Structures are given as C-alpha cells and as structure tokens.
mmCIF file of C-alpha atoms in Angstrom:
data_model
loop_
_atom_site.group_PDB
_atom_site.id
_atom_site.type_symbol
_atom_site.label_atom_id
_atom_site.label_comp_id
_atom_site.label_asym_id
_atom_site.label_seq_id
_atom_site.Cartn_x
_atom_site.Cartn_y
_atom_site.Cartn_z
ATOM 1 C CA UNK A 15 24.084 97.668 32.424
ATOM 2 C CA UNK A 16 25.280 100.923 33.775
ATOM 3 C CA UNK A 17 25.572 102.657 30.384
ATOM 4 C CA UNK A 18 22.861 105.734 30.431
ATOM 5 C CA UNK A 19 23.478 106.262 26.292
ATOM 6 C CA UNK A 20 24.025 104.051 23.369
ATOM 7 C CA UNK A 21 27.998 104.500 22.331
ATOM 8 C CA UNK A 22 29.553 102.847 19.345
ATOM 9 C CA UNK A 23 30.804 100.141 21.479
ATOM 10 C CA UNK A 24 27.279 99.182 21.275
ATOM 11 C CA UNK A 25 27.499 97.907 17.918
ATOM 12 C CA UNK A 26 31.073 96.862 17.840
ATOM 13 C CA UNK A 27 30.805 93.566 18.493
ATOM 14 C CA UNK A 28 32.558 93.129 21.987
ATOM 15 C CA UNK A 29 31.499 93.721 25.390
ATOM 16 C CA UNK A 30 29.062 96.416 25.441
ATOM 17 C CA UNK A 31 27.319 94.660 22.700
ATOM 18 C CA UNK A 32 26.770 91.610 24.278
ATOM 19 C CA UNK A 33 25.707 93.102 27.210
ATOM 20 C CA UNK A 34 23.258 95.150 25.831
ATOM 21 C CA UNK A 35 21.573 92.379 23.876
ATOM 22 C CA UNK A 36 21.765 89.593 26.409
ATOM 23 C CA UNK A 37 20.673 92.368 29.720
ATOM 24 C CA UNK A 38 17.883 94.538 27.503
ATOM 25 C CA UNK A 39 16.951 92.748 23.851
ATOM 26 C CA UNK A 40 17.087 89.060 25.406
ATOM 27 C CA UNK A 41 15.825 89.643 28.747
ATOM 28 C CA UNK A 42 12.786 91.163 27.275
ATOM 29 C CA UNK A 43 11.955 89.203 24.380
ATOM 30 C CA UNK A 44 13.101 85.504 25.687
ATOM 31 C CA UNK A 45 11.366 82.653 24.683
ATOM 32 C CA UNK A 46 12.587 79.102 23.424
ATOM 33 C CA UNK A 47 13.356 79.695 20.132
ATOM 34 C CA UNK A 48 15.949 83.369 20.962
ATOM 35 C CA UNK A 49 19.126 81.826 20.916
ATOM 36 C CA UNK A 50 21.702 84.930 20.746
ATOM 37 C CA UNK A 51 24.370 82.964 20.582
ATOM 38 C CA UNK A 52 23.200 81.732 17.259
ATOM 39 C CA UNK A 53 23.415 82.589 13.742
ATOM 40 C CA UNK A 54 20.178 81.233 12.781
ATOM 41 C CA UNK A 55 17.544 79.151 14.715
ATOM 42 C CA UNK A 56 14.780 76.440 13.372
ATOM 43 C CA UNK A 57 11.474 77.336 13.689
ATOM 44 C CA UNK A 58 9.120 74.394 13.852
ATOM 45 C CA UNK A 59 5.534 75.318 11.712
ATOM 46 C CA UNK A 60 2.262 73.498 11.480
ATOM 47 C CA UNK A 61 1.063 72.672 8.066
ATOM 48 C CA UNK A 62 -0.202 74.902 5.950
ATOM 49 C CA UNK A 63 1.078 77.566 3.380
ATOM 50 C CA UNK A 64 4.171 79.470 4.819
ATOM 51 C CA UNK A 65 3.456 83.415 3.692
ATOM 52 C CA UNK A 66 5.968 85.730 4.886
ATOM 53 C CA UNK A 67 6.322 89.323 4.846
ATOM 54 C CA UNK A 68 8.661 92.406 6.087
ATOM 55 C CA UNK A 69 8.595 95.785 7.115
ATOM 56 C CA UNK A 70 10.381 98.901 8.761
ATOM 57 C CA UNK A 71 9.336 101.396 10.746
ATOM 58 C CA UNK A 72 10.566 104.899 11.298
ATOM 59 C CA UNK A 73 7.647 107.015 13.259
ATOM 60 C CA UNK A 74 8.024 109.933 14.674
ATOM 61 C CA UNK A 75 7.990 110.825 17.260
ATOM 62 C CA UNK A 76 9.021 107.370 19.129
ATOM 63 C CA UNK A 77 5.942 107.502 21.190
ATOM 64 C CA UNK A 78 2.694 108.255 21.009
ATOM 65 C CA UNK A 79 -0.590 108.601 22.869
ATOM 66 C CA UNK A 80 -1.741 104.631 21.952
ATOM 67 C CA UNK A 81 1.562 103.428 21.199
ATOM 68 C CA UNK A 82 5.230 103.347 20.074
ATOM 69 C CA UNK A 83 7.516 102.374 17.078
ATOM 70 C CA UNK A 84 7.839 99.090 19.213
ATOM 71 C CA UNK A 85 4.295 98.059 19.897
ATOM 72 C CA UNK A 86 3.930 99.108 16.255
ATOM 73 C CA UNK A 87 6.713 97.354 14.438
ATOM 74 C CA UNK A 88 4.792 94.155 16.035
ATOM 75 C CA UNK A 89 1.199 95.163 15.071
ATOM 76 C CA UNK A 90 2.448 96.204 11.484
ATOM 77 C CA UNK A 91 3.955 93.051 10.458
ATOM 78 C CA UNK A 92 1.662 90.463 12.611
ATOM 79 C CA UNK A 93 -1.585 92.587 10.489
ATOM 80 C CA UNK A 94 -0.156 92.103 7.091
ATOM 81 C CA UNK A 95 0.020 88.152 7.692
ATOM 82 C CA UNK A 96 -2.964 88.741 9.523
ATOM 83 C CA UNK A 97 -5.148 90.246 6.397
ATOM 84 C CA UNK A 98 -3.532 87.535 4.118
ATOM 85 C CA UNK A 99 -5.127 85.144 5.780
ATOM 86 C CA UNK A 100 -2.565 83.366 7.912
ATOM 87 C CA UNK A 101 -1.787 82.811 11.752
ATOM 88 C CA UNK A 102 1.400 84.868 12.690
ATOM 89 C CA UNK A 103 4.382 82.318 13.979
ATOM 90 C CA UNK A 104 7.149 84.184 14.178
ATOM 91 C CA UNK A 105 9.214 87.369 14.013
ATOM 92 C CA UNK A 106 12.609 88.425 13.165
ATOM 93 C CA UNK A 107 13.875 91.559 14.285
ATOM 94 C CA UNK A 108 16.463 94.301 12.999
ATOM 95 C CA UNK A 109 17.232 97.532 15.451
ATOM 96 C CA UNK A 110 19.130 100.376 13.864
ATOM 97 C CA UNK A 111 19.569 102.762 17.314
ATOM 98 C CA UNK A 112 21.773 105.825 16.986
ATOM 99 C CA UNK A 113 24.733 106.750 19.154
ATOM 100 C CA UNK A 114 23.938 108.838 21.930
ATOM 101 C CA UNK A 115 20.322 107.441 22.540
ATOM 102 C CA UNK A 116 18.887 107.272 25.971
ATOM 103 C CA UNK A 117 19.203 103.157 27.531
ATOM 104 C CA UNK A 118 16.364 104.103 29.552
ATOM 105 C CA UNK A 119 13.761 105.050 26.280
ATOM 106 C CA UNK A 120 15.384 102.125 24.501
ATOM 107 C CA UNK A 121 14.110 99.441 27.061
ATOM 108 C CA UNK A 122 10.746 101.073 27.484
ATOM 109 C CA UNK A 123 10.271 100.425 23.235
ATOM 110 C CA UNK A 124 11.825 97.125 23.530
ATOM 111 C CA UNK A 125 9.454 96.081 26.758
ATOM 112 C CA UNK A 126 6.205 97.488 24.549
ATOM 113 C CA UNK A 127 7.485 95.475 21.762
ATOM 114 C CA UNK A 128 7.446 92.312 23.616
ATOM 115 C CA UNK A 129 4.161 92.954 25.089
ATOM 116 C CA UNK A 130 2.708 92.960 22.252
ATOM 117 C CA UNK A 131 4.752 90.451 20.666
ATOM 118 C CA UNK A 132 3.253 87.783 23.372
ATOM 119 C CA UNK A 133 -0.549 89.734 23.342
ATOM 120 C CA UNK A 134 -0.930 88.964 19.299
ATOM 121 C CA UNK A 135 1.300 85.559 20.491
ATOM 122 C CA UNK A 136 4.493 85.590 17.959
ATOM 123 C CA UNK A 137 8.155 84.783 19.207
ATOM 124 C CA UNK A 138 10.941 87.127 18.285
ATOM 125 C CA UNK A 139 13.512 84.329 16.822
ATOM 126 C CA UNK A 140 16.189 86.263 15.515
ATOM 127 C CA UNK A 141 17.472 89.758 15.255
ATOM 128 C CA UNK A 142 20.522 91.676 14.996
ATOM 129 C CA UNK A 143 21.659 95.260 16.084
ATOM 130 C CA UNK A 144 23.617 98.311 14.422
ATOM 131 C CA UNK A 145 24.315 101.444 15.980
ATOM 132 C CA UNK A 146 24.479 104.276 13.728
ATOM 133 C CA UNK A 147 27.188 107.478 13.922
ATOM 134 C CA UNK A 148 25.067 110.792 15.601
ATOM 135 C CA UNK A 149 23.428 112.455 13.429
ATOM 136 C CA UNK A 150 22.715 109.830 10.953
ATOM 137 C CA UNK A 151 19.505 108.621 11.788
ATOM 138 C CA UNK A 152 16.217 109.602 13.479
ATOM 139 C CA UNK A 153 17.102 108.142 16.964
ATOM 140 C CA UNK A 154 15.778 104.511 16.756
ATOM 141 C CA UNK A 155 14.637 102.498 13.284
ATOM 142 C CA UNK A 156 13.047 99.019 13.486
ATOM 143 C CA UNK A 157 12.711 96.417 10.919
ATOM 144 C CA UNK A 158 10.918 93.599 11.106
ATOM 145 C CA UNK A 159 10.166 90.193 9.268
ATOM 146 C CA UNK A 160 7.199 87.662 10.176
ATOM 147 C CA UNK A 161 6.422 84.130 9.310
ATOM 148 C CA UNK A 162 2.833 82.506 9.369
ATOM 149 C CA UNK A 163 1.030 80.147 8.310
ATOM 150 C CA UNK A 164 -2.095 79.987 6.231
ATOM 151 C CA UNK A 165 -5.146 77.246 5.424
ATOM 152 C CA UNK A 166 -3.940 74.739 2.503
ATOM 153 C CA UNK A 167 -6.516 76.022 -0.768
ATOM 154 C CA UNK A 168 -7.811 79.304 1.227
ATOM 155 C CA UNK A 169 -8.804 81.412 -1.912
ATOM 156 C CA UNK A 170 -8.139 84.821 -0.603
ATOM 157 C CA UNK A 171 -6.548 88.177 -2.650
ATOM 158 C CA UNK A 172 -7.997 91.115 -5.035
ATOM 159 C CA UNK A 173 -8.159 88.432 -8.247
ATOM 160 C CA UNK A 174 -11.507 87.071 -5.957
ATOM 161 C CA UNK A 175 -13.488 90.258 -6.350
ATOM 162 C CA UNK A 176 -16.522 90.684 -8.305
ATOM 163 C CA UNK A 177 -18.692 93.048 -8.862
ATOM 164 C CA UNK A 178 -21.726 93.508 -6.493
ATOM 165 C CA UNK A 179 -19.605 92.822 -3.364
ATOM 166 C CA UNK A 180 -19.474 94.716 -0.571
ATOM 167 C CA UNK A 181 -16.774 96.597 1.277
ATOM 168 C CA UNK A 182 -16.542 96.815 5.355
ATOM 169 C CA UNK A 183 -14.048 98.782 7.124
ATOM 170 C CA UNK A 184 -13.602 97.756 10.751
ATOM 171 C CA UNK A 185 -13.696 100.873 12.674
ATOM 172 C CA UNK A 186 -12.947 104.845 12.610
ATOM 173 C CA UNK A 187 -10.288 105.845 9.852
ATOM 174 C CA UNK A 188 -7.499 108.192 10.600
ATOM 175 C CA UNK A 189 -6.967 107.780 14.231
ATOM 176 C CA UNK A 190 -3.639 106.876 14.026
ATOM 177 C CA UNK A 191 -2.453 109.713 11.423
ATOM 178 C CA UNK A 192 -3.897 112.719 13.431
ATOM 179 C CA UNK A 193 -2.744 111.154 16.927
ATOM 180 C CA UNK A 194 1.251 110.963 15.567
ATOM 181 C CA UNK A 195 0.813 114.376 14.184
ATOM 182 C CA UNK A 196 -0.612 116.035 17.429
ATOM 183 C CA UNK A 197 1.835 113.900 19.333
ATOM 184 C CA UNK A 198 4.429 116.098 17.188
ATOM 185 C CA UNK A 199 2.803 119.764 18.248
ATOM 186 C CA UNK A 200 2.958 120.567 14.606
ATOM 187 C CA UNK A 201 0.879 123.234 13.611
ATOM 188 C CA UNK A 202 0.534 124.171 17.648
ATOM 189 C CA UNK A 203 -1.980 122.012 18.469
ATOM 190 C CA UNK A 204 -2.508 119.319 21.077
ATOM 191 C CA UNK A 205 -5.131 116.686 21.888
ATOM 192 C CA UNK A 206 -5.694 113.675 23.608
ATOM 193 C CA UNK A 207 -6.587 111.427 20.539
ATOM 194 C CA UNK A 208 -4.832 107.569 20.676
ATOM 195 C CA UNK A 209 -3.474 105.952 17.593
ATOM 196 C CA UNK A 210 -5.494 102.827 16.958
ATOM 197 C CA UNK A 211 -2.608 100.937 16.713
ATOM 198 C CA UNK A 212 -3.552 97.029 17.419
ATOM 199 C CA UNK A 213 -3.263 93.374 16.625
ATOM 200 C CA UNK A 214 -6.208 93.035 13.766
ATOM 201 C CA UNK A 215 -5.613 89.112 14.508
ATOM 202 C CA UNK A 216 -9.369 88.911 15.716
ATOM 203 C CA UNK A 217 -10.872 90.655 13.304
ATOM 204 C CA UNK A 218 -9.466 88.617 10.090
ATOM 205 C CA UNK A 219 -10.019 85.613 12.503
ATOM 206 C CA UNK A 220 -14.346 86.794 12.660
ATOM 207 C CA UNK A 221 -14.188 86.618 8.479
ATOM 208 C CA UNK A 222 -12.224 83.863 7.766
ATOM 209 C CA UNK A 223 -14.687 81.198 8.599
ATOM 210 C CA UNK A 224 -17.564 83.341 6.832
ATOM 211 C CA UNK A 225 -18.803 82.035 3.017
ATOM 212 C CA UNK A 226 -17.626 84.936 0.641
ATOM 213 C CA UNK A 227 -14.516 86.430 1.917
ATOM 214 C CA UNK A 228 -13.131 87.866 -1.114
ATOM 215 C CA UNK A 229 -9.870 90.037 0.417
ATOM 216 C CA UNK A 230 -8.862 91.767 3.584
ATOM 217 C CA UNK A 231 -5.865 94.861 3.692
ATOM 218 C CA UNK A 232 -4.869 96.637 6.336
ATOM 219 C CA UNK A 233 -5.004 100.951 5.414
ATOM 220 C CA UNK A 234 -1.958 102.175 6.956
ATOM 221 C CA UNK A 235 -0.256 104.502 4.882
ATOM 222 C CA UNK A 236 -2.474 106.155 2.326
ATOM 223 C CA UNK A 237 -5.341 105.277 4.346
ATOM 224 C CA UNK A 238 -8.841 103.536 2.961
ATOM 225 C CA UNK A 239 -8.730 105.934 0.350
ATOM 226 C CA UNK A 240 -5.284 104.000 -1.120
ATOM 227 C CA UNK A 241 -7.128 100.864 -0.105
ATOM 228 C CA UNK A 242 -9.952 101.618 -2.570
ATOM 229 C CA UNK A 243 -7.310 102.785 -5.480
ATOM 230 C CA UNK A 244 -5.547 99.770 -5.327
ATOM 231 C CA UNK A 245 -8.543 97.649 -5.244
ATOM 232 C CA UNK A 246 -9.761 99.342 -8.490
ATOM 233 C CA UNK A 247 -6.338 99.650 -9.831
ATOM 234 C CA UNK A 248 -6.439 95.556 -9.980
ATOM 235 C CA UNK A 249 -9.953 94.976 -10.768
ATOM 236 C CA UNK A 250 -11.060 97.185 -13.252
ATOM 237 C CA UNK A 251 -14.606 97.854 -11.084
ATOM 238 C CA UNK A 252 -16.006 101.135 -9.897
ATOM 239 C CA UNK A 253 -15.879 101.414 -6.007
ATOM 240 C CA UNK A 254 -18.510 102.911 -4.797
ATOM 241 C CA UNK A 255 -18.075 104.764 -0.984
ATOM 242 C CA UNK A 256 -20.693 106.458 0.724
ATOM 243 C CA UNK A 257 -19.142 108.978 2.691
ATOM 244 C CA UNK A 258 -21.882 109.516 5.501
ATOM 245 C CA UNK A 259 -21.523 105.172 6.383
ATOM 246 C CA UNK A 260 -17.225 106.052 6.694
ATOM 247 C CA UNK A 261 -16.489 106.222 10.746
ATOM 248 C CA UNK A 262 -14.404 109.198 11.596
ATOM 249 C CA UNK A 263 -14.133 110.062 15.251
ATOM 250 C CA UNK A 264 -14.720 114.077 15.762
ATOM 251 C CA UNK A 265 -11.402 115.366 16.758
ATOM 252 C CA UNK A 266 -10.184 113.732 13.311
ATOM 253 C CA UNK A 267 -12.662 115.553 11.369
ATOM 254 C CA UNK A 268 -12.395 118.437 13.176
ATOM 255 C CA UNK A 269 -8.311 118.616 12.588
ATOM 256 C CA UNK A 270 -8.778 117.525 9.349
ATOM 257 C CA UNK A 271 -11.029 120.645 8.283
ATOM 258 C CA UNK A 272 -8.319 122.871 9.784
ATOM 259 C CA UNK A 273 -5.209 121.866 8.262
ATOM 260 C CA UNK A 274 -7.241 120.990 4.473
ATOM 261 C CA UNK A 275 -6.398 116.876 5.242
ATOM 262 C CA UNK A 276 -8.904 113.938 3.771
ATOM 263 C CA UNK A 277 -9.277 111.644 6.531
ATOM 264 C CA UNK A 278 -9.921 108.870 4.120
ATOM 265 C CA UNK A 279 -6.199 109.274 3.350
ATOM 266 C CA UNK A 280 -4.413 109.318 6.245
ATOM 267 C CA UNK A 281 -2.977 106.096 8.117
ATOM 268 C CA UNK A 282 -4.394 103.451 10.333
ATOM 269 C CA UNK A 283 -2.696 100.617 12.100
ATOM 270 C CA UNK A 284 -5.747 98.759 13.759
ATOM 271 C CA UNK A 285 -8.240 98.796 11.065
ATOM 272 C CA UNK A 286 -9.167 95.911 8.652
ATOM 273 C CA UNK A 287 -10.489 96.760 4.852
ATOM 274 C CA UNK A 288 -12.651 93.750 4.162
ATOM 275 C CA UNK A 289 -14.405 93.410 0.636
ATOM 276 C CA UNK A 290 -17.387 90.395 0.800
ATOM 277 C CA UNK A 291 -20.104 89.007 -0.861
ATOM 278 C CA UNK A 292 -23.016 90.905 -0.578
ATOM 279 C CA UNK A 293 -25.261 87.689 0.677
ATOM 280 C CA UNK A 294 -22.899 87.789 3.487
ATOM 281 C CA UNK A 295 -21.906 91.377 4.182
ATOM 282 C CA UNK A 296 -24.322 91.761 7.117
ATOM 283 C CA UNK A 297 -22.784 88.514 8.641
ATOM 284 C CA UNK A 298 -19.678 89.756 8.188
ATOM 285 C CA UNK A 299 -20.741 93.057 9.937
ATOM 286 C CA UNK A 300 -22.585 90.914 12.639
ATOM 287 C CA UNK A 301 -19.237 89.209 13.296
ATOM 288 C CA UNK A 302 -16.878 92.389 13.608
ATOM 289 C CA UNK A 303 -19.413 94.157 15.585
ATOM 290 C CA UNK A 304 -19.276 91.380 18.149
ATOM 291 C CA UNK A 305 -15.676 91.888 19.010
ATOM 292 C CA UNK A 306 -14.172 94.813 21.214
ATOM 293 C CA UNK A 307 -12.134 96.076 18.307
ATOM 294 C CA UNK A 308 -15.306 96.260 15.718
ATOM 295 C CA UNK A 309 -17.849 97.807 17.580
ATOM 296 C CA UNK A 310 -17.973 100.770 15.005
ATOM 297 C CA UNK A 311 -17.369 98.480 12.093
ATOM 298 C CA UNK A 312 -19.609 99.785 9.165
ATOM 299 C CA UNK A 313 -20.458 98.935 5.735
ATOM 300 C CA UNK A 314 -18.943 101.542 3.397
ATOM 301 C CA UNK A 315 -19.373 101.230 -0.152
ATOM 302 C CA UNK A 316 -20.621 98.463 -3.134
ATOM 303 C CA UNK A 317 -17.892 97.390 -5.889
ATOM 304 C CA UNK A 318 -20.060 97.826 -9.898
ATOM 305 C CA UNK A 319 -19.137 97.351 -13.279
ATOM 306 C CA UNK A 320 -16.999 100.273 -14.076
ATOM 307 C CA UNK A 321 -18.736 103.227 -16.594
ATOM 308 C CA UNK A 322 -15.727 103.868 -18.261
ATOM 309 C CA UNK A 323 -12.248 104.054 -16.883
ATOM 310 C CA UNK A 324 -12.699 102.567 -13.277
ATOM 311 C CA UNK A 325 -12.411 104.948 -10.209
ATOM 312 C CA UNK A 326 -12.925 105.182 -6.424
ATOM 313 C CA UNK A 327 -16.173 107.160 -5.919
ATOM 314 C CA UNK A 328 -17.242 109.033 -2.884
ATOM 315 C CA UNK A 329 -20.871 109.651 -2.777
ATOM 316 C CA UNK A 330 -21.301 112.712 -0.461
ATOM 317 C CA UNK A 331 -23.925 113.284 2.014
ATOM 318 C CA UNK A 332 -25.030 115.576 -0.067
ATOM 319 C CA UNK A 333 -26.026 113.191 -2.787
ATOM 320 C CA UNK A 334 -23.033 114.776 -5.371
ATOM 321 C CA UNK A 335 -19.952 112.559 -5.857
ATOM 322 C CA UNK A 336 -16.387 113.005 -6.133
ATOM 323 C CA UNK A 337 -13.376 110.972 -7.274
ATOM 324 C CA UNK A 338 -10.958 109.532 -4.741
ATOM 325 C CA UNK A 339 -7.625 110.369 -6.703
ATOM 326 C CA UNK A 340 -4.396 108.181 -6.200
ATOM 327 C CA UNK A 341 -2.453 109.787 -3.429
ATOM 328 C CA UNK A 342 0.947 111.538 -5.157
ATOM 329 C CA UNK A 343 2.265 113.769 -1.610
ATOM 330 C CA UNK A 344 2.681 112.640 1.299
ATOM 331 C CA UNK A 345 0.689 114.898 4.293
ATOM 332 C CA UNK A 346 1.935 113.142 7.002
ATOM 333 C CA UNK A 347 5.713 111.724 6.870
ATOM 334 C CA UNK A 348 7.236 109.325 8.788
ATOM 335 C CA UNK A 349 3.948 107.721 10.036
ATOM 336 C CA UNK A 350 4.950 104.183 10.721
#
C-alpha cells in the first residue's frame, strides 16, 4: 500500500478497499479459516455447549502503557467466554476507522490484535470494514464477536451461589482505569502505571477443575465494586468485602485519593471475580497464586444471609463499614 491515510475509497468497495484488507487486515490476521473473498465461512467446533458473546470497544486514547484498543478488543471478548466457562474458538471482527487516520497506527493496532489473537489462541474468521466521514468518530472503533465452547452439564452462573461462599479476586483492581486516564494527561498528571489488560484464559482454566466453582466475571467497567452489586442484585445475599484483603497497587491509591475516585469502581481487563465454596476457597487461592497472572490473588469478602434489603458491604480497616452503592456516573469514559 502506498496510502499514508485512510480516504473514503477505503470503504467504498473497490480498489483501495481490497487492498487495504487483503495487504494490512489479512496479512496480519491469516489463518485457515479468513477467507476475504467470502461472505461467510464454516467454523468446525468440538462438542460441547456453543456460548457466544459480543462486544465493542472505543478507548481512548488508542494506546496505552500495557496495551491498545486492539490487544484489548481480543482480551475483552476471549475473557467473557473465558469467565463463562468455555474455551474461546473463534472471533469475528468489525473495524469502524475514520477518514483521515494514519495507515501506519492502523497496522500497529491490527498487528497487536493478532498477537494476541494467536497468544489466547482464537482465529479471526470473519470481519468487515467501514470508514466513517471526518469528524464522525473517535479515530478507530472495534467490534468484536467470539464463539467457544463449554463442558456439556458444567453448572456455572450467579443462580449457583449460596450463602457462606467465598469471593476471590485475581489480582490488583483498577490498574487498567488509572493507566488509560494518565495515558490521557488529564488532570496534568503522568505515570508509568500499565493497564492489566490480559487473556484471563488461565486463570478460569486453574478453577474450573476445582469442586465448588459457583461463578466467575470479569470487572471491567464498574470495576469489583459493580461485580459485587450485581452479584447481590441476583441473589438476594449480603456481600461482605474486607477492604484491607482488596489488592490495589500504590500509584492507584495514591491517584485515587487525589482526584476523590473508589478504586473498587474503576475498570479492569485482566482480573477474574471468582465466588467459591468456602471448603475450597483456599484451593482455589492455591491454584491462582500458582500462575504468573495470580500471584497477588486474594480472598476478599464472604457472601451471608442478607439483614434486610441485601447490599455490598465494605468492612474498613478501621473496623466501621460502608455500603458499596450501584454506580449511576461514569468517572472514567470511554475505558474499553
């Protein structure tokens, strides 16, 4: 290609299109099921319940220290088949890249994509391209669809939990929030904190074969603090979180108590929410900590029968508590 810029032409269909999927999208992300001169593919699955899910991505800025809206398109949609249980197959992939946007930036997202595409091993089997008129849209948006396949009978969702279990979370909360937003220069600060953005493939891999595996969510947006709302929200238990057990890295905290954030709010994209039963919560902790992605996995709060209306509860170090309210703004836009 010698185009520097994505034109209209891109998207129109003719010439420039064709060369920019077959000498950039294709010539990235080949592998034997990409057929772009296709309107749809097969894709051959094992046995096994077919879950599938979708997603789109807008972050801003494009990159990031720890990763970029390609890398993360991948990680987003592999984790939520991921946490449900199943073993990502395949992706589908939409690109909605706005006229006048660098070639050069485009490949580098598209190369990260496929990296990690082939590291959390899912084929890209289909996807399609628009370009949007300057000025109507934030430079590049992704969307994104994935296939997998999970264990015949696996008994595995928020209808499973009882009271007594246990919650885990799988590492520090917030990296990924605070690293976008410093990547940004809002506020005029700068730091070299990396988004934690990753395949969470081994992790749900660890619980699956433990006894008592009750449910597993990924906190992106809204953070563990949504995680624990929703949990409530569908089980009519108390969730009890002890706030001195919750990993948060320092720079998080300490940006955090600047700008008046929760950390237990704000996004992560490499983190696993696991709730267990409590005869097998230390197993389960055992397991994570094993792996290079769980080494600060922690136990972080005990699910009871609720006192009246149920509610997330923090339990400060302090020994006072607080109530983890539904999130209604949003601190951080366009996070993922």
């Amino acid at each position: 290609m010698q185009d520097t810029h994505v034109s209209l032409a891109h998207g129109n269909g003719g010439r420039y299109m064709r060369e920019l999927i077959e000498e950039l999208f294709a010539r990235h992300l080949a592998n034997p099921r990409l057929d772009v001169d296709a309107d749809a593919v097969a894709i051959p699955l094992p046995p096994g319940d077919v879950l599938v899910t979708t997603d789109g991505f807008t972050v801003q800025p494009l990159e990031f220290p720890g990763g970029d809206i390609g890398a993360l398109a991948v990680h987003g949609t592999v984790n939520d088949l991921a946490v449900a249980g199943a073993r990502p197959h395949y992706l589908t992939l939409n690109v909605f890249v706005e006229e006048g946007f660098e070639i050069a930036a485009l490949e580098r997202i598209v190369a990260s994509l496929a990296r990690a595409a082939r590291e959390a091993g899912v084929a890209v089997a289909a996807g399609d391209t628009k370009v949007l008129r300057r000025g109507e849209g934030g430079g590049l948006y992704l969307a994104t669809t994935g296939v997998g396949i999970r264990e015949p009978g696996r008994r595995l969702g928020l209808r499973e939990v009882r009271a007594g279990d246990r919650v885990l979370v799988s590492g520090p909360v917030g990296d990924h929030g605070v690293a976008v937003m410093l990547a940004r220069e809002q506020f005029g600060l700068r730091g070299d904190l990396r988004s934690d953005a990753a395949t969470v493939l081994p992790l749900t891999e660890a619980l699956l074969g433990i006894d008592g595996l009750r449910f597993m969510r990924d906190p992106t947006r809204g953070g563990l603090a949504t995680v624990a709302n929703e949990i409530v929200r569908a089980t009519g238990l108390d969730l009890h979180l002890d706030e001195a057990q919750i990993p948060v890295r320092q720079p998080v905290r300490a940006v955090c108590e600047m700008l008046g954030y929760d950390p237990l709010y704000l996004a992560c994209e490499g983190r696993v929410v696991a709730v267990v039963a409590p005869e097998t919560a230390d197993a389960a902790l055992a397991a994570w900590r094993e792996l290079a992605g769980g080494t600060e996995a922690a136990l972080v709060g005990t699910l009871s029968e609720a006192r009246n209306r149920a509610h997330a509860i923090l339990r400060t170090p302090l020994g006072g508590e607080r109530v983890l309210e539904e999130l209604e703004d949003d601190p951080l836009p366009r996070i993922c």
